[in-house]
Coordinates of C-alpha atoms and ligand atoms in Angstrom, one line a residue:
X1 CA 5.9 49.4 64.1
X2 CA 7.0 46.8 61.4
X3 CA 6.4 49.2 58.5
X4 CA 8.6 51.8 60.1
X5 CA 11.4 49.3 60.6
X6 CA 14.6 49.6 58.6
X7 CA 16.9 46.9 58.1
X8 CA 20.4 47.7 59.1
X9 CA 21.9 44.5 60.4
X10 CA 21.5 41.2 58.6
X11 CA 22.9 38.0 59.6
X12 CA 23.2 34.9 57.8
X13 CA 23.8 31.5 59.2
X14 CA 25.9 29.2 57.0
X15 CA 29.1 30.3 55.1
X16 CA 29.0 27.9 52.4
X17 CA 28.4 27.8 48.6
X18 CA 25.2 29.9 49.0
X19 CA 25.7 31.7 52.2
X20 CA 29.1 33.3 51.2
X21 CA 28.3 34.4 47.8
X22 CA 25.0 35.7 48.4
X23 CA 25.9 37.8 51.2
X24 CA 28.9 39.1 49.4
X25 CA 26.5 40.3 46.5
X26 CA 24.1 41.8 49.0
X27 CA 26.6 43.6 50.7
X28 CA 28.1 45.0 47.4
X29 CA 24.6 46.2 46.4
X30 CA 23.6 47.4 49.9
X31 CA 26.5 49.4 51.1
X32 CA 24.3 51.1 54.1
X33 CA 23.6 47.6 55.6
X34 CA 26.0 45.3 57.5
X35 CA 26.0 41.7 56.5
X36 CA 27.5 39.2 59.0
X37 CA 27.9 35.6 57.8
X38 CA 28.4 33.2 60.7
X39 CA 29.4 29.4 60.5
X40 CA 30.2 27.0 63.2
X41 CA 32.9 25.6 60.9
X42 CA 36.0 27.8 62.2
X43 CA 38.2 26.6 59.2
X44 CA 35.6 27.9 56.9
X45 CA 35.3 31.3 58.4
X46 CA 39.2 31.6 58.7
X47 CA 39.1 30.8 54.9
X48 CA 36.6 33.5 54.2
X49 CA 38.8 36.0 56.1
X50 CA 42.1 35.1 54.6
X51 CA 44.0 37.4 52.6
X52 CA 45.2 34.5 50.3
X53 CA 42.5 34.3 47.5
X54 CA 43.3 30.5 47.2
X55 CA 42.2 30.0 50.8
X56 CA 38.5 31.2 50.1
X57 CA 36.6 28.1 50.8
X58 CA 34.6 28.7 47.5
X59 CA 35.8 29.2 44.0
X60 CA 33.5 31.3 41.9
X61 CA 34.4 33.5 38.9
X62 CA 34.2 37.1 40.2
X63 CA 33.6 36.2 43.8
X64 CA 37.3 37.2 45.0
X65 CA 36.8 40.5 43.7
X66 CA 33.7 41.4 45.5
X67 CA 35.0 40.0 48.7
X68 CA 38.2 42.2 48.5
X69 CA 35.9 45.2 48.0
X70 CA 33.2 44.6 50.9
X71 CA 34.9 42.5 53.4
X72 CA 35.9 44.6 56.5
X73 CA 33.6 47.2 55.1
X74 CA 30.1 46.1 55.4
X75 CA 30.6 42.2 55.2
X76 CA 31.9 40.2 58.0
X77 CA 32.6 36.5 58.7
X78 CA 32.6 35.2 62.1
X79 CA 31.7 32.1 64.3
X80 CA 30.1 34.1 67.0
X81 CA 26.6 33.0 66.3
X82 CA 25.0 34.5 69.5
X83 CA 26.3 38.0 69.0
X84 CA 25.6 38.0 65.1
X85 CA 21.8 36.9 65.7
X86 CA 21.1 39.2 68.7
X87 CA 22.4 42.3 66.6
X88 CA 20.2 41.3 63.4
X89 CA 16.9 42.7 62.2
X90 CA 16.8 39.9 59.4
X91 CA 18.5 36.5 59.7
X92 CA 18.9 34.3 56.7
X93 CA 19.2 30.5 57.3
X94 CA 21.5 29.2 54.6
X95 CA 22.6 25.9 56.2
X96 CA 23.0 22.5 54.6
X97 CA 19.8 20.3 54.1
X98 CA 21.4 17.0 52.8
X99 CA 19.7 13.8 52.5
X100 CA 19.0 12.1 55.6
X101 CA 21.6 9.2 56.3
X102 CA 19.7 7.2 59.0
X103 CA 16.3 7.2 60.6
X104 CA 12.9 7.7 59.4
X105 CA 13.1 8.8 55.8
X106 CA 16.9 7.8 55.4
X107 CA 18.2 7.9 51.9
X108 CA 15.1 10.1 50.7
X109 CA 14.0 12.9 53.1
X110 CA 16.0 15.9 53.3
X111 CA 17.5 16.4 56.8
X112 CA 16.7 19.6 58.4
X113 CA 18.3 19.2 61.7
X114 CA 20.7 22.1 61.1
X115 CA 17.6 24.3 60.1
X116 CA 16.0 23.3 63.5
X117 CA 19.3 24.1 65.2
X118 CA 19.4 27.6 63.7
X119 CA 15.8 28.3 64.4
X120 CA 16.3 27.5 68.2
X121 CA 19.5 29.7 68.2
X122 CA 17.7 32.5 66.6
X123 CA 14.7 32.0 69.2
X124 CA 17.2 32.1 72.0
X125 CA 19.4 34.9 70.9
X126 CA 17.1 37.4 68.9
X127 CA 16.0 40.8 70.4
X128 CA 12.8 42.7 69.5
X129 CA 11.4 42.0 66.1
X130 CA 13.3 39.8 63.8
X131 CA 12.6 38.7 60.1
X132 CA 13.8 35.1 59.5
X133 CA 14.5 34.1 55.9
X134 CA 14.7 30.4 54.8
X135 CA 17.4 30.6 52.1
X136 CA 18.2 27.1 52.2
X137 CA 16.0 24.5 50.2
X138 CA 13.6 23.2 52.4
X139 CA 11.1 20.5 52.2
X140 CA 7.5 22.2 51.6
X141 CA 6.0 23.0 55.1
X142 CA 9.5 23.6 56.9
X143 CA 8.5 27.1 57.7
X144 CA 5.6 25.5 60.0
X145 CA 8.6 24.0 62.3
X146 CA 10.3 27.3 62.2
X147 CA 7.4 29.1 63.2
X148 CA 6.6 26.7 66.1
X149 CA 9.9 26.9 67.4
X150 CA 9.8 31.1 67.2
X151 CA 6.4 31.3 68.7
X152 CA 7.2 29.3 71.7
X153 CA 10.1 31.8 72.2
X154 CA 7.8 34.8 71.8
X155 CA 5.4 33.5 74.4
X156 CA 8.3 32.8 76.8
X157 CA 9.8 36.4 76.3
X158 CA 6.3 37.8 77.1
X159 CA 6.4 39.1 73.6
X160 CA 9.6 41.1 74.0
X161 CA 10.6 39.1 71.1
X162 CA 8.6 38.7 67.7
X163 CA 9.1 37.1 64.5
X164 CA 8.2 36.9 60.8
X165 CA 9.1 33.8 58.6
X166 CA 9.6 34.2 54.9
X167 CA 10.9 31.9 52.2
X168 CA 13.4 33.2 49.7
X169 CA 14.9 30.2 47.9
X170 CA 18.2 30.7 46.2
X171 CA 18.2 29.8 42.5
X172 CA 22.0 30.4 41.8
X173 CA 24.0 27.7 39.9
X174 CA 27.5 27.1 40.8
X175 CA 30.3 28.4 38.4
X176 CA 28.0 31.3 37.6
X177 CA 26.9 32.1 41.1
X178 CA 28.0 35.8 40.9
X179 CA 26.4 36.6 37.5
X180 CA 23.2 34.6 38.5
X181 CA 23.0 36.6 41.9
X182 CA 23.6 40.0 40.1
X183 CA 21.1 39.3 37.2
X184 CA 18.6 36.8 38.5
X185 CA 15.7 35.6 36.2
X186 CA 13.5 36.1 39.3
X187 CA 13.7 36.7 43.0
X188 CA 11.1 34.6 44.9
X189 CA 9.6 35.7 48.2
X190 CA 6.9 33.7 50.1
X191 CA 5.3 34.7 53.3
X192 CA 2.3 35.9 55.1
X193 CA 3.3 39.2 56.5
X194 CA 3.2 42.0 53.8
X195 CA 5.4 44.4 55.7
X196 CA 8.3 41.8 56.1
X197 CA 8.0 40.8 52.3
X198 CA 8.3 44.5 51.3
X199 CA 11.2 44.9 53.5
X200 CA 13.3 42.1 52.2
X201 CA 11.9 43.0 48.5
X202 CA 13.4 46.6 49.0
X203 CA 16.8 45.0 49.7
X204 CA 16.7 43.2 46.4
X205 CA 15.4 46.4 44.7
X206 CA 18.8 48.0 45.1
X207 CA 19.7 45.9 41.8
X208 CA 16.8 43.8 40.8
X209 CA 14.1 45.2 38.7
X210 CA 10.8 45.0 40.9
X211 CA 9.1 43.1 38.2
X212 CA 11.1 40.3 38.8
X213 CA 10.2 40.0 42.3
X214 CA 7.7 37.1 42.6
X215 CA 5.6 37.1 45.8
X216 CA 3.7 34.0 46.8
X217 CA 2.4 32.4 50.0
X218 CA 5.1 30.4 52.0
X219 CA 4.2 26.9 50.7
X220 CA 4.2 27.9 47.1
X221 CA 7.7 29.5 47.5
X222 CA 9.1 26.3 49.4
X223 CA 7.6 24.1 46.7
X224 CA 8.7 26.3 43.6
X225 CA 12.3 25.8 44.7
X226 CA 12.1 22.0 44.7
X227 CA 9.9 21.9 41.4
X228 CA 12.4 24.2 39.6
X229 CA 15.3 21.7 40.5
X230 CA 13.3 18.9 39.6
X231 CA 12.3 20.3 36.1
X232 CA 15.9 21.1 35.4
X233 CA 17.1 17.7 36.4
X234 CA 14.3 16.1 34.5
X235 CA 15.6 17.8 31.3
X236 CA 18.9 16.6 31.8
X237 CA 17.6 13.0 32.0
X238 CA 15.6 13.6 28.9
X239 CA 18.4 14.8 26.7
X240 CA 20.6 11.9 27.9
X241 CA 18.1 9.3 27.1
X242 CA 17.8 10.6 23.6
X243 CA 21.6 10.8 23.5
X244 CA 21.9 7.2 24.2
X245 CA 19.7 6.5 21.2
X246 CA 21.5 8.8 18.9
X247 CA 24.7 6.6 19.6
X248 CA 22.8 3.7 18.1
X249 CA 21.1 5.3 15.4
X250 CA 23.7 7.6 13.6
X251 CA 21.8 10.8 15.0
X252 CA 23.8 13.3 16.7
X253 CA 22.7 14.6 20.0
X254 CA 24.0 18.2 19.6
X255 CA 22.1 18.6 16.4
X256 CA 18.9 17.1 17.8
X257 CA 19.4 19.4 20.8
X258 CA 19.7 22.4 18.6
X259 CA 16.5 21.3 16.4
X260 CA 14.2 20.8 19.4
X261 CA 15.7 23.7 21.4
X262 CA 14.6 26.1 18.6
X263 CA 11.0 25.5 19.4
X264 CA 10.5 28.2 21.7
X265 CA 8.1 26.3 23.9
X266 CA 11.1 23.9 24.6
X267 CA 13.9 26.6 24.7
X268 CA 17.7 25.9 23.9
X269 CA 19.0 26.1 27.5
X270 CA 20.0 23.0 29.5
X271 CA 20.0 20.5 26.8
X272 CA 23.6 19.5 26.8
X273 CA 24.1 15.8 27.1
X274 CA 26.6 14.6 29.5
X275 CA 27.9 12.0 32.0
X276 CA 24.7 12.7 34.3
X277 CA 23.8 15.6 36.7
X278 CA 25.8 16.1 39.6
X279 CA 26.1 18.7 42.5
X280 CA 24.8 18.8 45.9
X281 CA 21.1 19.6 45.1
X282 CA 19.4 17.9 42.0
X283 CA 19.5 14.3 43.5
X284 CA 18.8 15.6 47.0
X285 CA 15.9 17.6 45.8
X286 CA 14.5 14.9 43.6
X287 CA 14.7 12.4 46.5
X288 CA 12.9 14.8 48.8
X289 CA 10.2 15.7 46.3
X290 CA 9.7 11.9 45.8
X291 CA 9.6 11.4 49.7
X292 CA 7.1 14.2 50.1
X293 CA 4.9 12.8 47.0
X294 CA 4.7 9.5 48.8
X295 CA 4.1 10.9 52.3
X296 CA 1.2 12.9 51.0
X297 CA -0.2 9.6 49.4
X298 CA 0.9 10.3 45.5
X299 CA 3.1 7.3 44.8
X300 CA 2.5 7.8 41.1
X301 CA 4.2 11.4 41.4
X302 CA 6.8 9.9 43.5
X303 CA 7.8 7.0 40.9
X304 CA 7.7 9.7 38.2
X305 CA 10.5 11.9 39.8
X306 CA 12.5 8.7 41.0
X307 CA 12.6 7.8 37.3
X308 CA 14.6 11.0 36.5
X309 CA 17.2 9.7 39.2
X310 CA 17.3 6.1 37.9
X311 CA 18.1 7.4 34.2
X312 CA 20.9 9.6 35.6
X313 CA 22.5 6.8 37.7
X314 CA 22.2 4.5 34.6
X315 CA 24.0 7.3 32.2
X316 CA 26.7 7.7 34.9
X317 CA 27.4 4.1 35.3
X318 CA 27.5 3.3 31.3
X319 CA 30.6 5.4 31.0
X320 CA 33.0 3.0 32.4
X321 CA 31.3 0.2 30.5
X322 CA 31.9 1.8 27.4
X323 CA 35.5 2.4 28.2
X324 CA 36.2 -1.1 29.2
X325 CA 34.6 -2.5 26.0
X326 CA 36.6 -0.2 23.8
X327 CA 39.9 -1.1 25.5
X328 CA 39.4 -4.7 24.4
X329 CA 37.4 -5.7 27.4
X330 CA 39.9 -5.0 30.2
X331 CA 41.6 -1.9 31.9
X332 CA 43.4 -3.9 34.4
X333 CA 47.1 -2.3 34.6
X334 CA 46.2 0.2 31.8
X335 CA 46.7 3.8 32.4
X336 CA 43.8 6.1 31.9
X337 CA 43.6 9.8 32.4
X338 CA 40.6 11.6 34.0
X339 CA 40.0 14.9 32.9
X340 CA 37.6 17.0 35.4
X341 CA 36.6 15.9 38.8
X342 CA 34.3 18.8 39.8
X343 CA 30.7 18.3 39.1
X344 CA 30.7 21.0 36.5
X345 CA 33.1 23.6 35.1
X346 CA 34.1 26.9 37.0
X347 CA 33.7 25.2 40.5
X348 CA 35.9 23.4 42.9
X349 CA 32.7 21.4 44.3
X350 CA 32.9 17.7 43.8
X351 CA 29.6 16.8 45.6
X352 CA 28.0 13.9 43.8
X353 CA 30.1 14.7 40.7
X354 CA 29.7 11.7 38.0
X355 CA 33.5 11.6 38.0
X356 CA 33.5 10.0 41.4
X357 CA 31.4 6.7 40.2
X358 CA 33.4 6.5 37.0
X359 CA 36.7 6.7 38.9
X360 CA 35.4 4.1 41.4
X361 CA 34.4 1.8 38.6
X362 CA 37.6 1.9 36.8
X363 CA 39.6 1.5 40.0
X364 CA 37.4 -1.6 40.8
X365 CA 38.5 -2.9 37.3
X366 CA 42.0 -2.4 38.1
X367 CA 43.0 0.7 36.0
X368 CA 45.7 3.0 37.0
X369 CA 44.1 6.6 36.9
X370 CA 45.7 10.0 36.4
X371 CA 43.2 12.5 37.7
X372 CA 43.5 16.1 36.6
X373 CA 41.2 19.2 37.4
X374 CA 41.9 22.8 37.3
X375 CA 40.4 23.6 40.6
X376 CA 39.9 20.6 42.7
X377 CA 42.9 19.6 44.8
X378 CA 44.6 16.1 45.5
X379 CA 43.4 16.2 49.2
X380 CA 39.9 16.9 48.1
X381 CA 40.2 13.8 45.8
X382 CA 41.5 11.7 48.5
X383 CA 38.8 12.7 51.0
X384 CA 36.0 11.9 48.5
X385 CA 37.6 8.5 47.2
X386 CA 38.8 7.6 50.7
X387 CA 42.0 6.2 48.9
X388 CA 45.3 8.0 49.3
X389 CA 47.0 8.6 46.1
X390 CA 49.9 6.5 44.9
X391 CA 52.8 7.3 42.5
X392 CA 52.7 4.6 39.7
X393 CA 55.0 6.0 37.2
X394 CA 57.3 3.2 38.2
X395 CA 57.1 0.5 35.6
X396 CA 58.3 -2.3 37.8
X397 CA 55.7 -1.3 40.2
X398 CA 52.9 -1.4 37.8
X399 CA 53.8 -4.9 36.7
X400 CA 54.2 -6.1 40.3
X401 CA 51.0 -4.9 41.9
X402 CA 47.5 -6.3 41.3
X403 CA 46.0 -3.4 43.0
X404 CA 44.3 -0.3 41.6
X405 CA 45.8 3.2 42.0
X406 CA 45.3 6.8 41.3
X407 CA 47.6 9.8 41.0
X408 CA 46.9 13.4 40.9
X409 CA 48.2 15.1 37.9
X410 CA 49.1 18.7 37.5
X411 CA 49.0 19.2 33.8
X412 CA 47.3 17.8 30.8
X413 CA 50.5 17.0 29.2
X414 CA 51.8 15.0 32.5
X415 CA 48.4 13.1 32.4
X416 CA 48.7 11.8 28.8
X417 CA 52.2 10.2 29.4
X418 CA 51.9 6.5 28.8
X419 CA 48.0 6.8 28.9
X420 CA 45.9 4.2 27.0
X421 CA 42.8 6.4 27.1
X422 CA 41.7 9.7 28.3
X423 CA 38.2 10.6 29.7
X424 CA 37.0 13.9 29.5
X425 CA 34.1 14.3 32.3
X426 CA 33.9 18.1 33.2
X427 CA 33.4 20.8 30.4
X428 CA 36.6 23.0 31.7
X429 CA 37.7 25.5 29.2
X430 CA 41.1 24.4 29.7
X431 CA 40.3 21.0 27.9
X432 CA 38.9 22.7 24.9
X433 CA 42.1 23.4 23.1
X434 CA 44.5 20.7 23.6
X435 CA 47.1 20.4 20.8
X436 CA 46.4 16.7 19.9
X437 CA 48.8 16.6 17.4
X438 CA 51.7 17.0 19.7
X439 CA 50.3 15.4 22.6
X440 CA 48.8 12.2 21.1
X441 CA 52.5 11.2 20.7
X442 CA 52.8 10.9 24.7
X443 CA 50.2 8.2 24.8
X444 CA 50.4 4.4 24.4
X445 CA 48.7 3.4 20.9
X446 CA 46.2 2.3 20.2
X447 CA 44.8 5.3 22.3
X448 CA 41.2 6.2 23.0
X449 CA 39.8 9.7 23.8
X450 CA 36.3 9.5 25.5
X451 CA 34.6 12.8 25.2
X452 CA 31.7 12.9 27.6
X453 CA 30.8 16.6 27.1
X454 CA 31.1 17.1 23.3
X455 CA 33.9 19.6 24.0
X456 CA 36.7 18.2 21.7
X457 CA 37.3 18.4 18.0
X458 CA 36.8 15.0 16.4
X459 CA 39.0 16.1 13.3
X460 CA 41.9 17.1 15.4
X461 CA 41.9 13.9 17.5
X462 CA 41.4 11.5 14.4
X463 CA 44.1 13.4 12.4
X464 CA 46.4 12.8 15.5
X465 CA 45.8 9.1 14.9
X466 CA 43.8 8.6 18.2
X467 CA 40.6 6.8 18.4
X468 CA 37.6 9.1 19.5
X469 CA 34.3 8.3 21.2
X470 CA 31.9 11.2 21.8
X471 CA 28.7 10.7 24.0
X472 CA 25.6 10.9 22.2
X473 CA 27.1 10.8 18.5
X474 CA 26.0 8.5 16.1
X475 CA 29.2 8.6 14.1
X476 CA 30.8 6.4 16.8
X477 CA 29.1 3.4 14.9
Ligands
NAD501 P1 27.1 24.2 52.3 O1 27.4 22.9 53.1 O2 28.4 24.7 51.4 O3 27.2 25.3 53.5 C1 26.1 25.2 54.7 C2 27.0 25.8 55.9 O4 26.2 26.0 57.0 C3 28.3 24.8 56.4 O5 29.4 25.8 56.1 C4 28.0 24.6 57.8 O6 29.0 24.6 58.7 C5 26.9 25.5 58.2 N1 26.2 25.3 59.3 C6 25.4 24.2 59.4 N2 24.6 24.3 60.4 C7 25.0 25.4 61.3 C8 24.7 26.0 62.3 N3 23.8 25.5 63.3 N4 25.3 27.1 62.8 C9 26.3 27.8 62.0 N5 26.7 27.2 60.8 C10 26.0 25.9 60.4 O7 25.8 24.2 51.6 P2 25.5 25.2 50.4 O8 25.9 24.5 49.1 O9 25.6 26.6 50.5 O10 23.9 25.0 50.5 C11 23.0 25.6 51.5 C12 21.7 25.3 51.2 O11 21.3 26.1 50.0 C13 21.0 24.0 50.8 O12 19.9 23.8 51.4 C14 21.0 23.9 49.3 O13 20.0 22.8 48.9 C15 20.7 25.3 49.0 N6 21.2 25.6 47.7 C16 22.5 25.4 47.2 C17 22.8 25.7 46.1 C18 24.3 25.6 45.6 O14 24.6 26.0 44.5 N7 25.2 24.9 46.4 C19 22.0 26.6 45.4 C20 21.0 26.9 45.6 C21 20.4 26.4 46.9
UGA502 C1 21.4 23.9 40.2 C2 20.4 24.8 39.4 O1 20.8 25.1 38.1 C3 20.2 26.1 40.4 O2 19.3 26.8 39.7 C4 19.9 25.7 41.8 O3 19.9 26.9 42.5 C5 21.0 24.8 42.3 O4 21.1 23.6 41.4 C6 20.7 24.1 43.6 O5 19.7 24.3 44.0 O6 21.8 23.9 44.2 P1 24.1 23.7 40.1 O7 23.7 22.1 40.7 O8 25.0 24.5 40.9 O9 22.6 24.4 40.0 O10 24.5 23.5 38.5 P2 23.8 23.2 37.3 O11 24.3 24.2 36.3 O12 22.4 23.2 37.3 O13 24.4 21.8 36.9 C7 24.0 20.7 37.6 C8 24.5 19.3 36.9 O14 23.9 19.3 35.7 C9 26.1 19.5 36.4 O15 26.6 18.2 36.6 C10 26.1 19.9 35.0 O16 27.3 19.5 34.3 C11 24.8 19.0 34.7 N1 24.3 19.7 33.2 C12 23.6 20.9 33.2 C13 24.2 19.0 32.3 O17 24.7 17.6 32.1 N2 23.6 19.2 31.0 C14 23.2 20.5 30.8 O18 22.6 21.2 29.8 C15 23.2 21.4 32.2

């Protein structure tokens, strides 16, 4: 029966950074299949259904165009979970799996409560045979929990319902999500039912070369996703550790990265030193990997992966220390511009952004901060910092207050007015061609530019008579 099944209706639970873009690309590539993305968050669904491009909950280059093409044709966003599941032949679970905040494993294990809720909703509302696909990043062996819940429903329904569970982790990176989805390095499908694997594979085959579709057992697939993120994060901690050594020895991290990356065994990607990795996944997945390793009796393995996070924390925390040191040991009452609040360029996502900690540290030191980001809004920053913005351009106000303040800035120019320093934390294109010759005159001298992404031109900044510090660059000494 299963081999005759055709997939006509797909439901995706979770309309976030993964569910929204992934289903949009599926809908574009599989015009004969209907995709319904469902979320309990009604504001998010309204955002996805909005005609105003700025209201889309996720900013990704190329996303808006695909949404305009497919939405209302074969792509739909709704909060009607029950109906969407009962119509579906295949249900993707694409809900959040954050680090647990309390209870057993708090601060380490991934919280799969929303996965469990989704499995229970599928168990209750599905009709006939349904393929359930883990799209979220799950701790290895989560499929067992999902299968247990679904098997109980199979028995209770006297087998009028039946299920197959697959793991199909997502490898897209934010900022390049559409390109990553359209041209994936590989697609990974884990499972134990060949017919179901072939059905999911046939959807991808609409645009992905079958040679790129890797088929494994469930546990290899679940673990490969955690391992891939851990390896990527480890590369960043490795390059950042060498960058710190460059600063003290006269070496230059861009040159070192180029030299080591030319070895094809190492490869030249993911070797950019920076303020440490951010985003919703690397820290969470490393913590989870360490937790699982310890759980399975492998403390040495856990310690190894935890050291990647330790290095990342150290890297992120040392930025504000460098800034304070260069500004004569104090930033109290000084105006500092923060450029970039998202965790990387081309996304409006601020989750675990290194900028958050740098900003918190400088506010703690009493600095007055302008914060600029091309896509992150003032209200997002207020929500993350849990501090309302204040206008501090009034000189009297600055002199009379002992408190630290931040203010949203709409342009690079506005940010630099009266600034003692500017810190570049996100590698947005907008920051790469600043006219330092004219804008330097707006700053209070002696002023400093801190380039934590190696995106600015040392020559033009030094020519404009500003002091320049670049992360990982031994010419600072
Ligand atoms: P997200 O928080 O942006 O989106 C998750 C959505 O699921 C939310 O809108 C939430 O309201 C919804 N949701 C949760 N429980 C629900 C329920 N029971 N019913 C209906 N809706 C529900 O998260 P995300 O960034 O899209 O990540 C989702 C998963 O994908 C995570 O496991 C993550 O690790 C993984 N992942 C993320 C990325 C990324 O770039 N963000 C990339 C690859 C994998
Ligand atoms: C990462 C992985 O790259 C994706 O494959 C994976 O699907 C995703 O996590 C996930 O599971 O959520 P993402 O976090 O969106 O994607 O973005 P990355 O490009 O990996 O960047 C992560 C962080 O590392 C950013 O803060 C970025 O600035 C930093 N980074 C990246 C560097 O500091 N140097 C680099 O060379 C690359």
